[in-house]
PDB file of C-alpha atoms and ligand atoms in Angstrom:
ATOM      1  CA  MET A  47      50.280  22.956  14.929  1.00  0.00           C
ATOM      2  CA  GLY A  48      51.037  26.248  13.120  1.00  0.00           C
ATOM      3  CA  ASP A  49      51.497  29.267  15.436  1.00  0.00           C
ATOM      4  CA  MET A  50      48.900  28.399  17.971  1.00  0.00           C
ATOM      5  CA  PRO A  51      50.359  28.856  21.446  1.00  0.00           C
ATOM      6  CA  GLU A  52      50.679  25.485  23.271  1.00  0.00           C
ATOM      7  CA  THR A  53      48.619  26.675  26.219  1.00  0.00           C
ATOM      8  CA  THR A  54      45.499  27.386  24.115  1.00  0.00           C
ATOM      9  CA  PRO A  55      43.043  24.672  25.147  1.00  0.00           C
ATOM     10  CA  PRO A  56      41.068  23.078  22.351  1.00  0.00           C
ATOM     11  CA  THR A  57      37.375  24.038  22.650  1.00  0.00           C
ATOM     12  CA  HIS A  58      36.237  20.467  22.890  1.00  0.00           C
ATOM     13  CA  GLN A  59      38.287  19.561  25.930  1.00  0.00           C
ATOM     14  CA  PRO A  60      36.811  20.512  29.272  1.00  0.00           C
ATOM     15  CA  LEU A  61      39.176  22.541  31.475  1.00  0.00           C
ATOM     16  CA  THR A  62      39.892  21.177  34.946  1.00  0.00           C
ATOM     17  CA  ALA A  63      42.259  23.882  36.506  1.00  0.00           C
ATOM     18  CA  GLY A  64      42.424  27.703  36.361  1.00  0.00           C
ATOM     19  CA  GLY A  65      39.996  29.279  34.010  1.00  0.00           C
ATOM     20  CA  PHE A  66      36.680  30.878  34.736  1.00  0.00           C
ATOM     21  CA  ASP A  67      33.199  29.882  35.942  1.00  0.00           C
ATOM     22  CA  LEU A  68      30.654  32.057  34.078  1.00  0.00           C
ATOM     23  CA  HIS A  69      27.416  30.751  35.550  1.00  0.00           C
ATOM     24  CA  THR A  70      26.737  31.124  39.341  1.00  0.00           C
ATOM     25  CA  HIS A  71      23.765  31.888  41.479  1.00  0.00           C
ATOM     26  CA  SER A  72      23.467  33.694  44.841  1.00  0.00           C
ATOM     27  CA  THR A  73      20.843  34.477  47.430  1.00  0.00           C
ATOM     28  CA  CYS A  74      19.635  37.236  45.074  1.00  0.00           C
ATOM     29  CA  SER A  75      17.928  34.422  43.097  1.00  0.00           C
ATOM     30  CA  ASP A  76      17.937  30.644  43.930  1.00  0.00           C
ATOM     31  CA  GLY A  77      21.443  30.121  45.121  1.00  0.00           C
ATOM     32  CA  THR A  78      22.267  29.609  48.837  1.00  0.00           C
ATOM     33  CA  ASP A  79      25.484  31.604  49.120  1.00  0.00           C
ATOM     34  CA  THR A  80      25.554  35.449  49.348  1.00  0.00           C
ATOM     35  CA  PRO A  81      27.182  37.411  46.502  1.00  0.00           C
ATOM     36  CA  ALA A  82      29.794  38.432  48.952  1.00  0.00           C
ATOM     37  CA  ARG A  83      30.785  34.736  49.771  1.00  0.00           C
ATOM     38  CA  ILE A  84      31.023  33.463  46.203  1.00  0.00           C
ATOM     39  CA  PRO A  85      34.270  35.160  45.268  1.00  0.00           C
ATOM     40  CA  HIS A  86      36.024  33.574  48.283  1.00  0.00           C
ATOM     41  CA  LEU A  87      34.710  30.163  47.073  1.00  0.00           C
ATOM     42  CA  VAL A  88      35.895  31.020  43.550  1.00  0.00           C
ATOM     43  CA  ARG A  89      39.386  31.570  44.860  1.00  0.00           C
ATOM     44  CA  ALA A  90      39.364  28.469  46.875  1.00  0.00           C
ATOM     45  CA  ALA A  91      38.275  26.454  43.922  1.00  0.00           C
ATOM     46  CA  GLY A  92      41.525  27.635  42.028  1.00  0.00           C
ATOM     47  CA  LEU A  93      39.465  29.665  39.389  1.00  0.00           C
ATOM     48  CA  SER A  94      40.890  32.956  38.069  1.00  0.00           C
ATOM     49  CA  GLY A  95      37.472  34.588  38.152  1.00  0.00           C
ATOM     50  CA  PHE A  96      33.768  34.216  37.624  1.00  0.00           C
ATOM     51  CA  ALA A  97      30.524  35.736  36.528  1.00  0.00           C
ATOM     52  CA  LEU A  98      27.497  36.152  38.822  1.00  0.00           C
ATOM     53  CA  THR A  99      24.368  35.175  36.862  1.00  0.00           C
ATOM     54  CA  ASP A 100      21.325  35.297  39.055  1.00  0.00           C
ATOM     55  CA  HIS A 101      18.032  34.721  37.438  1.00  0.00           C
ATOM     56  CA  ASP A 102      16.584  37.958  35.929  1.00  0.00           C
ATOM     57  CA  THR A 103      18.199  40.325  38.368  1.00  0.00           C
ATOM     58  CA  THR A 104      21.485  42.355  38.713  1.00  0.00           C
ATOM     59  CA  ALA A 105      20.827  42.894  42.461  1.00  0.00           C
ATOM     60  CA  GLY A 106      24.015  41.011  43.484  1.00  0.00           C
ATOM     61  CA  TRP A 107      26.464  42.847  41.241  1.00  0.00           C
ATOM     62  CA  ALA A 108      27.766  45.476  43.645  1.00  0.00           C
ATOM     63  CA  GLU A 109      28.309  43.127  46.525  1.00  0.00           C
ATOM     64  CA  ALA A 110      29.930  40.477  44.404  1.00  0.00           C
ATOM     65  CA  ARG A 111      32.316  43.123  42.735  1.00  0.00           C
ATOM     66  CA  ARG A 112      33.472  44.449  46.171  1.00  0.00           C
ATOM     67  CA  SER A 113      34.100  40.949  47.479  1.00  0.00           C
ATOM     68  CA  ALA A 114      35.862  39.902  44.209  1.00  0.00           C
ATOM     69  CA  GLN A 115      38.404  42.663  44.813  1.00  0.00           C
ATOM     70  CA  GLU A 116      38.984  41.444  48.381  1.00  0.00           C
ATOM     71  CA  ALA A 117      39.384  37.862  47.331  1.00  0.00           C
ATOM     72  CA  GLU A 118      41.619  38.910  44.313  1.00  0.00           C
ATOM     73  CA  VAL A 119      39.510  37.150  41.667  1.00  0.00           C
ATOM     74  CA  LEU A 120      38.253  38.588  38.368  1.00  0.00           C
ATOM     75  CA  PHE A 121      34.642  39.394  38.226  1.00  0.00           C
ATOM     76  CA  LEU A 122      32.190  39.788  35.249  1.00  0.00           C
ATOM     77  CA  PRO A 123      28.681  40.905  35.836  1.00  0.00           C
ATOM     78  CA  GLY A 124      25.958  38.678  34.352  1.00  0.00           C
ATOM     79  CA  MET A 125      22.566  37.353  34.561  1.00  0.00           C
ATOM     80  CA  GLU A 126      20.511  34.268  33.398  1.00  0.00           C
ATOM     81  CA  ILE A 127      17.363  35.420  31.590  1.00  0.00           C
ATOM     82  CA  THR A 128      14.059  33.496  31.525  1.00  0.00           C
ATOM     83  CA  THR A 129      13.211  33.269  27.834  1.00  0.00           C
ATOM     84  CA  ARG A 130      11.108  31.044  25.569  1.00  0.00           C
ATOM     85  CA  PHE A 131      12.243  29.732  22.136  1.00  0.00           C
ATOM     86  CA  ALA A 132      10.120  27.646  19.806  1.00  0.00           C
ATOM     87  CA  GLY A 133       7.676  26.983  22.564  1.00  0.00           C
ATOM     88  CA  ARG A 134      10.417  25.802  25.048  1.00  0.00           C
ATOM     89  CA  SER A 135      11.739  27.242  28.245  1.00  0.00           C
ATOM     90  CA  THR A 136      15.186  28.518  27.333  1.00  0.00           C
ATOM     91  CA  HIS A 137      17.808  30.045  29.611  1.00  0.00           C
ATOM     92  CA  LEU A 138      19.923  32.876  28.184  1.00  0.00           C
ATOM     93  CA  LEU A 139      23.117  34.044  29.888  1.00  0.00           C
ATOM     94  CA  ALA A 140      23.786  37.800  29.523  1.00  0.00           C
ATOM     95  CA  TYR A 141      27.150  39.351  30.312  1.00  0.00           C
ATOM     96  CA  GLY A 142      28.634  42.812  30.647  1.00  0.00           C
ATOM     97  CA  PHE A 143      25.498  44.854  29.788  1.00  0.00           C
ATOM     98  CA  ASP A 144      24.480  48.219  31.165  1.00  0.00           C
ATOM     99  CA  PRO A 145      22.278  47.436  34.201  1.00  0.00           C
ATOM    100  CA  THR A 146      20.371  50.722  33.721  1.00  0.00           C
ATOM    101  CA  ASP A 147      19.130  50.093  30.231  1.00  0.00           C
ATOM    102  CA  ALA A 148      15.516  50.989  30.247  1.00  0.00           C
ATOM    103  CA  ASN A 149      14.357  48.563  27.520  1.00  0.00           C
ATOM    104  CA  LEU A 150      16.039  45.507  29.195  1.00  0.00           C
ATOM    105  CA  ASN A 151      14.895  46.503  32.645  1.00  0.00           C
ATOM    106  CA  GLY A 152      11.270  47.014  31.482  1.00  0.00           C
ATOM    107  CA  GLU A 153      11.286  43.299  30.352  1.00  0.00           C
ATOM    108  CA  LEU A 154      13.043  42.121  33.498  1.00  0.00           C
ATOM    109  CA  GLU A 155      10.507  43.816  35.750  1.00  0.00           C
ATOM    110  CA  LYS A 156       7.829  42.079  33.898  1.00  0.00           C
ATOM    111  CA  VAL A 157       9.627  38.682  34.349  1.00  0.00           C
ATOM    112  CA  ARG A 158      10.226  39.309  38.080  1.00  0.00           C
ATOM    113  CA  GLY A 159       6.641  40.439  38.602  1.00  0.00           C
ATOM    114  CA  SER A 160       5.297  37.431  36.828  1.00  0.00           C
ATOM    115  CA  ARG A 161       7.562  35.068  38.852  1.00  0.00           C
ATOM    116  CA  LEU A 162       6.166  36.626  42.098  1.00  0.00           C
ATOM    117  CA  ASP A 163       2.537  36.182  40.973  1.00  0.00           C
ATOM    118  CA  ARG A 164       3.173  32.683  39.779  1.00  0.00           C
ATOM    119  CA  ALA A 165       5.107  31.582  42.947  1.00  0.00           C
ATOM    120  CA  LYS A 166       2.181  33.035  45.097  1.00  0.00           C
ATOM    121  CA  GLU A 167      -0.309  31.105  43.002  1.00  0.00           C
ATOM    122  CA  MET A 168       1.695  27.807  43.313  1.00  0.00           C
ATOM    123  CA  VAL A 169       1.951  28.307  47.095  1.00  0.00           C
ATOM    124  CA  ARG A 170      -1.771  28.992  47.247  1.00  0.00           C
ATOM    125  CA  ARG A 171      -2.449  25.674  45.438  1.00  0.00           C
ATOM    126  CA  LEU A 172       0.114  23.752  47.545  1.00  0.00           C
ATOM    127  CA  SER A 173      -1.188  25.154  50.745  1.00  0.00           C
ATOM    128  CA  SER A 174      -4.410  23.218  50.394  1.00  0.00           C
ATOM    129  CA  ASP A 175      -2.400  19.929  50.810  1.00  0.00           C
ATOM    130  CA  TYR A 176       0.856  21.114  52.408  1.00  0.00           C
ATOM    131  CA  ASP A 177       1.166  23.332  55.440  1.00  0.00           C
ATOM    132  CA  ILE A 178       3.241  26.102  53.914  1.00  0.00           C
ATOM    133  CA  SER A 179       2.475  29.806  53.487  1.00  0.00           C
ATOM    134  CA  TRP A 180       3.891  32.720  51.424  1.00  0.00           C
ATOM    135  CA  ALA A 181       5.735  34.097  54.446  1.00  0.00           C
ATOM    136  CA  THR A 182       7.882  30.993  54.558  1.00  0.00           C
ATOM    137  CA  VAL A 183       8.843  31.173  50.953  1.00  0.00           C
ATOM    138  CA  HIS A 184      10.119  34.716  50.160  1.00  0.00           C
ATOM    139  CA  SER A 185      10.982  38.033  51.636  1.00  0.00           C
ATOM    140  CA  GLY A 186       9.171  39.824  48.810  1.00  0.00           C
ATOM    141  CA  ASP A 187      12.195  42.044  47.962  1.00  0.00           C
ATOM    142  CA  PRO A 188      11.275  43.051  44.377  1.00  0.00           C
ATOM    143  CA  SER A 189      14.933  43.381  43.326  1.00  0.00           C
ATOM    144  CA  THR A 190      15.543  39.692  43.946  1.00  0.00           C
ATOM    145  CA  THR A 191      13.919  36.843  42.051  1.00  0.00           C
ATOM    146  CA  VAL A 192      11.717  34.099  43.411  1.00  0.00           C
ATOM    147  CA  GLY A 193      11.481  30.656  41.856  1.00  0.00           C
ATOM    148  CA  ARG A 194      10.390  27.104  42.455  1.00  0.00           C
ATOM    149  CA  PRO A 195      13.585  26.350  44.417  1.00  0.00           C
ATOM    150  CA  HIS A 196      12.275  28.762  47.219  1.00  0.00           C
ATOM    151  CA  ILE A 197       9.090  26.921  47.320  1.00  0.00           C
ATOM    152  CA  ALA A 198      11.132  23.657  47.516  1.00  0.00           C
ATOM    153  CA  ASP A 199      12.979  25.015  50.476  1.00  0.00           C
ATOM    154  CA  SER A 200       9.833  25.766  52.509  1.00  0.00           C
ATOM    155  CA  LEU A 201       8.565  22.309  51.723  1.00  0.00           C
ATOM    156  CA  VAL A 202      11.891  20.809  52.852  1.00  0.00           C
ATOM    157  CA  ASN A 203      11.835  23.071  56.026  1.00  0.00           C
ATOM    158  CA  ALA A 204       8.334  21.823  56.745  1.00  0.00           C
ATOM    159  CA  GLY A 205       9.470  18.269  56.615  1.00  0.00           C
ATOM    160  CA  TYR A 206       7.644  17.052  53.467  1.00  0.00           C
ATOM    161  CA  PHE A 207      10.698  16.518  51.352  1.00  0.00           C
ATOM    162  CA  ALA A 208      14.441  15.686  51.936  1.00  0.00           C
ATOM    163  CA  SER A 209      15.794  18.027  49.422  1.00  0.00           C
ATOM    164  CA  ARG A 210      15.013  20.494  46.630  1.00  0.00           C
ATOM    165  CA  ASP A 211      15.649  17.691  44.182  1.00  0.00           C
ATOM    166  CA  ALA A 212      13.003  15.563  45.730  1.00  0.00           C
ATOM    167  CA  ALA A 213      10.466  18.403  45.646  1.00  0.00           C
ATOM    168  CA  PHE A 214      11.378  19.041  41.918  1.00  0.00           C
ATOM    169  CA  ALA A 215      10.810  15.320  41.096  1.00  0.00           C
ATOM    170  CA  THR A 216       7.198  15.531  42.295  1.00  0.00           C
ATOM    171  CA  VAL A 217       5.055  18.532  43.199  1.00  0.00           C
ATOM    172  CA  LEU A 218       7.206  21.117  41.333  1.00  0.00           C
ATOM    173  CA  ARG A 219       7.346  19.346  38.049  1.00  0.00           C
ATOM    174  CA  THR A 220       5.989  21.261  35.051  1.00  0.00           C
ATOM    175  CA  ASP A 221       3.191  18.515  34.709  1.00  0.00           C
ATOM    176  CA  SER A 222       2.174  18.839  38.416  1.00  0.00           C
ATOM    177  CA  PRO A 223      -1.303  20.264  39.176  1.00  0.00           C
ATOM    178  CA  TYR A 224       0.509  22.787  41.452  1.00  0.00           C
ATOM    179  CA  TYR A 225       2.681  24.026  38.574  1.00  0.00           C
ATOM    180  CA  VAL A 226       1.985  27.534  37.094  1.00  0.00           C
ATOM    181  CA  HIS A 227       3.724  29.004  34.083  1.00  0.00           C
ATOM    182  CA  THR A 228       5.691  32.198  34.239  1.00  0.00           C
ATOM    183  CA  TYR A 229       6.239  34.933  31.685  1.00  0.00           C
ATOM    184  CA  ALA A 230       9.398  34.452  29.525  1.00  0.00           C
ATOM    185  CA  ILE A 231      10.845  36.825  26.898  1.00  0.00           C
ATOM    186  CA  ASP A 232      11.201  35.658  23.343  1.00  0.00           C
ATOM    187  CA  THR A 233      14.822  34.396  23.111  1.00  0.00           C
ATOM    188  CA  ALA A 234      15.736  36.302  19.965  1.00  0.00           C
ATOM    189  CA  ARG A 235      14.241  39.502  21.389  1.00  0.00           C
ATOM    190  CA  ALA A 236      16.151  38.955  24.709  1.00  0.00           C
ATOM    191  CA  ILE A 237      19.453  38.580  22.722  1.00  0.00           C
ATOM    192  CA  LYS A 238      18.720  41.852  20.806  1.00  0.00           C
ATOM    193  CA  LEU A 239      17.963  43.646  24.073  1.00  0.00           C
ATOM    194  CA  VAL A 240      21.229  42.380  25.666  1.00  0.00           C
ATOM    195  CA  ARG A 241      23.227  43.416  22.624  1.00  0.00           C
ATOM    196  CA  ALA A 242      21.500  46.845  22.532  1.00  0.00           C
ATOM    197  CA  ALA A 243      22.458  47.308  26.151  1.00  0.00           C
ATOM    198  CA  GLY A 244      26.185  46.591  25.356  1.00  0.00           C
ATOM    199  CA  GLY A 245      26.310  43.001  26.492  1.00  0.00           C
ATOM    200  CA  ALA A 246      26.868  39.579  25.033  1.00  0.00           C
ATOM    201  CA  ALA A 247      24.409  36.553  25.102  1.00  0.00           C
ATOM    202  CA  VAL A 248      25.356  32.921  25.577  1.00  0.00           C
ATOM    203  CA  LEU A 249      22.815  30.125  25.306  1.00  0.00           C
ATOM    204  CA  ALA A 250      22.720  28.277  28.739  1.00  0.00           C
ATOM    205  CA  HIS A 251      22.858  24.437  29.110  1.00  0.00           C
ATOM    206  CA  PRO A 252      21.452  23.782  25.578  1.00  0.00           C
ATOM    207  CA  ALA A 253      21.223  20.028  26.205  1.00  0.00           C
ATOM    208  CA  ALA A 254      20.149  19.873  29.834  1.00  0.00           C
ATOM    209  CA  ALA A 255      17.874  16.841  29.936  1.00  0.00           C
ATOM    210  CA  ARG A 256      15.846  17.696  33.040  1.00  0.00           C
ATOM    211  CA  HIS A 257      14.926  21.119  31.998  1.00  0.00           C
ATOM    212  CA  THR A 258      13.385  19.857  28.744  1.00  0.00           C
ATOM    213  CA  GLU A 259      15.198  22.702  27.087  1.00  0.00           C
ATOM    214  CA  MET A 260      17.089  20.748  24.439  1.00  0.00           C
ATOM    215  CA  ILE A 261      17.791  22.929  21.490  1.00  0.00           C
ATOM    216  CA  ASP A 262      17.658  21.750  17.884  1.00  0.00           C
ATOM    217  CA  PRO A 263      20.940  22.653  16.271  1.00  0.00           C
ATOM    218  CA  ALA A 264      19.206  23.664  13.001  1.00  0.00           C
ATOM    219  CA  SER A 265      17.152  26.333  14.743  1.00  0.00           C
ATOM    220  CA  LEU A 266      20.283  27.905  16.363  1.00  0.00           C
ATOM    221  CA  LYS A 267      20.448  29.937  13.207  1.00  0.00           C
ATOM    222  CA  ALA A 268      17.641  32.234  14.169  1.00  0.00           C
ATOM    223  CA  LEU A 269      19.451  32.993  17.447  1.00  0.00           C
ATOM    224  CA  VAL A 270      22.730  33.532  15.743  1.00  0.00           C
ATOM    225  CA  ARG A 271      21.010  35.947  13.355  1.00  0.00           C
ATOM    226  CA  ALA A 272      19.678  37.901  16.468  1.00  0.00           C
ATOM    227  CA  GLY A 273      23.334  38.233  17.653  1.00  0.00           C
ATOM    228  CA  LEU A 274      24.069  35.207  19.837  1.00  0.00           C
ATOM    229  CA  TRP A 275      27.688  35.243  20.933  1.00  0.00           C
ATOM    230  CA  GLY A 276      28.244  31.902  22.442  1.00  0.00           C
ATOM    231  CA  ILE A 277      26.892  28.533  23.745  1.00  0.00           C
ATOM    232  CA  GLU A 278      27.368  26.839  27.105  1.00  0.00           C
ATOM    233  CA  LEU A 279      28.486  23.394  25.879  1.00  0.00           C
ATOM    234  CA  HIS A 280      30.453  22.431  29.009  1.00  0.00           C
ATOM    235  CA  HIS A 281      27.824  22.168  31.696  1.00  0.00           C
ATOM    236  CA  PRO A 282      27.235  19.385  34.216  1.00  0.00           C
ATOM    237  CA  GLU A 283      23.668  18.782  33.066  1.00  0.00           C
ATOM    238  CA  ASN A 284      24.187  18.710  29.266  1.00  0.00           C
ATOM    239  CA  VAL A 285      23.708  15.129  28.154  1.00  0.00           C
ATOM    240  CA  ALA A 286      26.778  13.592  26.349  1.00  0.00           C
ATOM    241  CA  ASP A 287      24.943  12.102  23.313  1.00  0.00           C
ATOM    242  CA  ARG A 288      23.726  15.538  22.078  1.00  0.00           C
ATOM    243  CA  MET A 289      27.180  17.130  22.259  1.00  0.00           C
ATOM    244  CA  PRO A 290      28.784  16.094  18.964  1.00  0.00           C
ATOM    245  CA  GLU A 291      26.021  17.766  16.904  1.00  0.00           C
ATOM    246  CA  LEU A 292      26.002  20.817  19.128  1.00  0.00           C
ATOM    247  CA  PHE A 293      29.807  21.245  18.805  1.00  0.00           C
ATOM    248  CA  ALA A 294      29.455  20.951  15.065  1.00  0.00           C
ATOM    249  CA  ALA A 295      26.620  23.581  15.025  1.00  0.00           C
ATOM    250  CA  ALA A 296      28.628  25.949  17.306  1.00  0.00           C
ATOM    251  CA  ALA A 297      31.554  25.663  14.934  1.00  0.00           C
ATOM    252  CA  ALA A 298      29.430  26.168  11.822  1.00  0.00           C
ATOM    253  CA  HIS A 299      27.862  29.313  13.321  1.00  0.00           C
ATOM    254  CA  GLY A 300      31.127  30.703  14.768  1.00  0.00           C
ATOM    255  CA  LEU A 301      29.884  30.708  18.319  1.00  0.00           C
ATOM    256  CA  TRP A 302      32.212  30.803  21.271  1.00  0.00           C
ATOM    257  CA  VAL A 303      31.988  27.785  23.523  1.00  0.00           C
ATOM    258  CA  THR A 304      31.832  28.394  27.243  1.00  0.00           C
ATOM    259  CA  GLY A 305      31.933  25.973  30.204  1.00  0.00           C
ATOM    260  CA  SER A 306      30.477  26.669  33.639  1.00  0.00           C
ATOM    261  CA  SER A 307      29.104  24.873  36.714  1.00  0.00           C
ATOM    262  CA  ASP A 308      25.675  26.642  37.255  1.00  0.00           C
ATOM    263  CA  TYR A 309      26.588  26.722  40.922  1.00  0.00           C
ATOM    264  CA  HIS A 310      23.564  27.152  43.319  1.00  0.00           C
ATOM    265  CA  GLY A 311      25.419  26.547  46.730  1.00  0.00           C
ATOM    266  CA  SER A 312      23.796  23.734  48.657  1.00  0.00           C
ATOM    267  CA  GLY A 313      20.639  24.023  46.470  1.00  0.00           C
ATOM    268  CA  LYS A 314      21.884  21.814  43.665  1.00  0.00           C
ATOM    269  CA  ALA A 315      24.598  19.156  43.303  1.00  0.00           C
ATOM    270  CA  ASN A 316      26.674  21.315  40.724  1.00  0.00           C
ATOM    271  CA  ARG A 317      30.102  22.001  42.228  1.00  0.00           C
ATOM    272  CA  LEU A 318      31.707  25.450  41.658  1.00  0.00           C
ATOM    273  CA  GLY A 319      34.251  25.233  38.854  1.00  0.00           C
ATOM    274  CA  GLU A 320      33.369  21.640  37.862  1.00  0.00           C
ATOM    275  CA  CYS A 321      32.965  23.046  34.283  1.00  0.00           C
ATOM    276  CA  ARG A 322      35.202  25.959  33.234  1.00  0.00           C
ATOM    277  CA  THR A 323      35.776  28.537  30.535  1.00  0.00           C
ATOM    278  CA  ALA A 324      39.176  28.956  28.902  1.00  0.00           C
ATOM    279  CA  THR A 325      41.164  32.288  29.441  1.00  0.00           C
ATOM    280  CA  GLU A 326      41.085  33.106  25.732  1.00  0.00           C
ATOM    281  CA  THR A 327      37.239  32.851  25.671  1.00  0.00           C
ATOM    282  CA  TRP A 328      37.056  35.106  28.840  1.00  0.00           C
ATOM    283  CA  GLN A 329      39.214  37.600  27.131  1.00  0.00           C
ATOM    284  CA  ALA A 330      37.173  37.497  23.984  1.00  0.00           C
ATOM    285  CA  LEU A 331      34.039  38.038  26.068  1.00  0.00           C
ATOM    286  CA  LEU A 332      35.511  40.968  27.950  1.00  0.00           C
ATOM    287  CA  SER A 333      36.579  42.673  24.719  1.00  0.00           C
ATOM    288  CA  THR A 334      33.042  42.310  23.361  1.00  0.00           C
ATOM    289  CA  VAL A 335      31.027  43.758  26.213  1.00  0.00           C
ATOM    290  CA  SER A 336      30.715  47.386  27.438  1.00  0.00           C
ATOM    291  CA  CYS A 337      30.229  46.997  31.128  1.00  0.00           C
ATOM    292  CA  VAL A 338      33.128  45.046  32.804  1.00  0.00           C
ATOM    293  CA  VAL A 339      33.739  47.128  35.996  1.00  0.00           C
TER     294      VAL A 339
HETATM  295  P1  AMP B 287      11.822  28.360  38.073  1.00  0.00           P
HETATM  296  O1  AMP B 287      12.830  29.256  37.493  1.00  0.00           O
HETATM  297  O2  AMP B 287      11.049  28.981  39.201  1.00  0.00           O
HETATM  298  O3  AMP B 287      10.897  27.687  37.013  1.00  0.00           O
HETATM  299  O4  AMP B 287      12.671  27.167  38.676  1.00  0.00           O
HETATM  300  C1  AMP B 287      13.720  26.613  37.937  1.00  0.00           C
HETATM  301  C2  AMP B 287      15.055  26.683  38.764  1.00  0.00           C
HETATM  302  O5  AMP B 287      15.001  25.542  39.585  1.00  0.00           O
HETATM  303  C3  AMP B 287      16.286  26.485  37.788  1.00  0.00           C
HETATM  304  O6  AMP B 287      16.976  27.704  37.842  1.00  0.00           O
HETATM  305  C4  AMP B 287      17.080  25.497  38.549  1.00  0.00           C
HETATM  306  O7  AMP B 287      18.277  25.976  38.970  1.00  0.00           O
HETATM  307  C5  AMP B 287      16.257  25.013  39.690  1.00  0.00           C
HETATM  308  N1  AMP B 287      16.091  23.515  39.655  1.00  0.00           N
HETATM  309  C6  AMP B 287      15.570  22.804  38.681  1.00  0.00           C
HETATM  310  N2  AMP B 287      15.521  21.511  38.898  1.00  0.00           N
HETATM  311  C7  AMP B 287      16.086  21.400  40.122  1.00  0.00           C
HETATM  312  C8  AMP B 287      16.357  20.340  41.020  1.00  0.00           C
HETATM  313  N3  AMP B 287      15.994  19.106  40.628  1.00  0.00           N
HETATM  314  N4  AMP B 287      16.925  20.538  42.179  1.00  0.00           N
HETATM  315  C9  AMP B 287      17.286  21.804  42.538  1.00  0.00           C
HETATM  316  N5  AMP B 287      17.031  22.866  41.721  1.00  0.00           N
HETATM  317  C10 AMP B 287      16.493  22.721  40.660  1.00  0.00           C
HETATM  318 FE1   FE B 288      18.371  28.311  39.200  1.00  0.00          FE
HETATM  319 FE1   FE B 289      19.358  27.679  33.800  1.00  0.00          FE
HETATM  320 ZN1   ZN B 290      21.509  28.805  36.073  1.00  0.00          ZN
END
């Protein structure tokens, strides 16, 4: 096979040992582990390193970075941005950008503010049928993000549902009368903002069935033109039958392929490190971004 080193994993084969998990959530958004705990779990999972990618916030970076040093695992700061592409809710992973960038922060504040208003309105609607109140949902800390999982937790704590999953299957669905939309940044615009802040953008779980976020391979072109760096093709929620066309599209557009778990602690079934990113991809990502420490 030419001069390719034997250790280079082919991009279509999922990694099962070593490597990196580039998609994790902490208590700064809708995960259940603190940013300080995650690096220790990363080490225990046999991973070399990870990225913290809370929804629309960088609030956990400092704590995660400190704890990664203690746990002796590599750390890349990241975030999962709430965006909209072709009328669909689309999650965009952003890595290694300047967290003080004014343009990006302006949009993120808008997203977090809208999330707060929207969650309060959902709780108001739910409270006519369920005995929950805003005080049981969120602390109100504006640097962290609130989402439907927090509402699910208070419904679970009040005894109405057995799990987040059960609440999502009914009252929190997008077609539920209790559901309220939240502001999302246009995906191409978000990619440009991330790039301008020195970061790299990766399309998250492009074929995750339950998010109804399936991306049409042909329309990837617009995102590539905006500067998309990679695509998260190894993800526990990507449906298998969409993968051949997406791998072909990724190759045609020269996108890097990542694999990650989308770990949310006990909030979701996804196990840390169940999907992983190859070391060569991690290195390429680090060499692309400006903020790695
Ligand atoms: P929101 O961002 O407020 O619209 O809520 C969407 C978030 O809820 C996503 O980030 C998912 O991680 C999480 N989520 C979606 N479906 C489920 C589910 N069935 N169980 C637990 N968490 C879920
Ligand atoms: Fe989430
Ligand atoms: Fe997501
Ligand atoms: Zn996620």
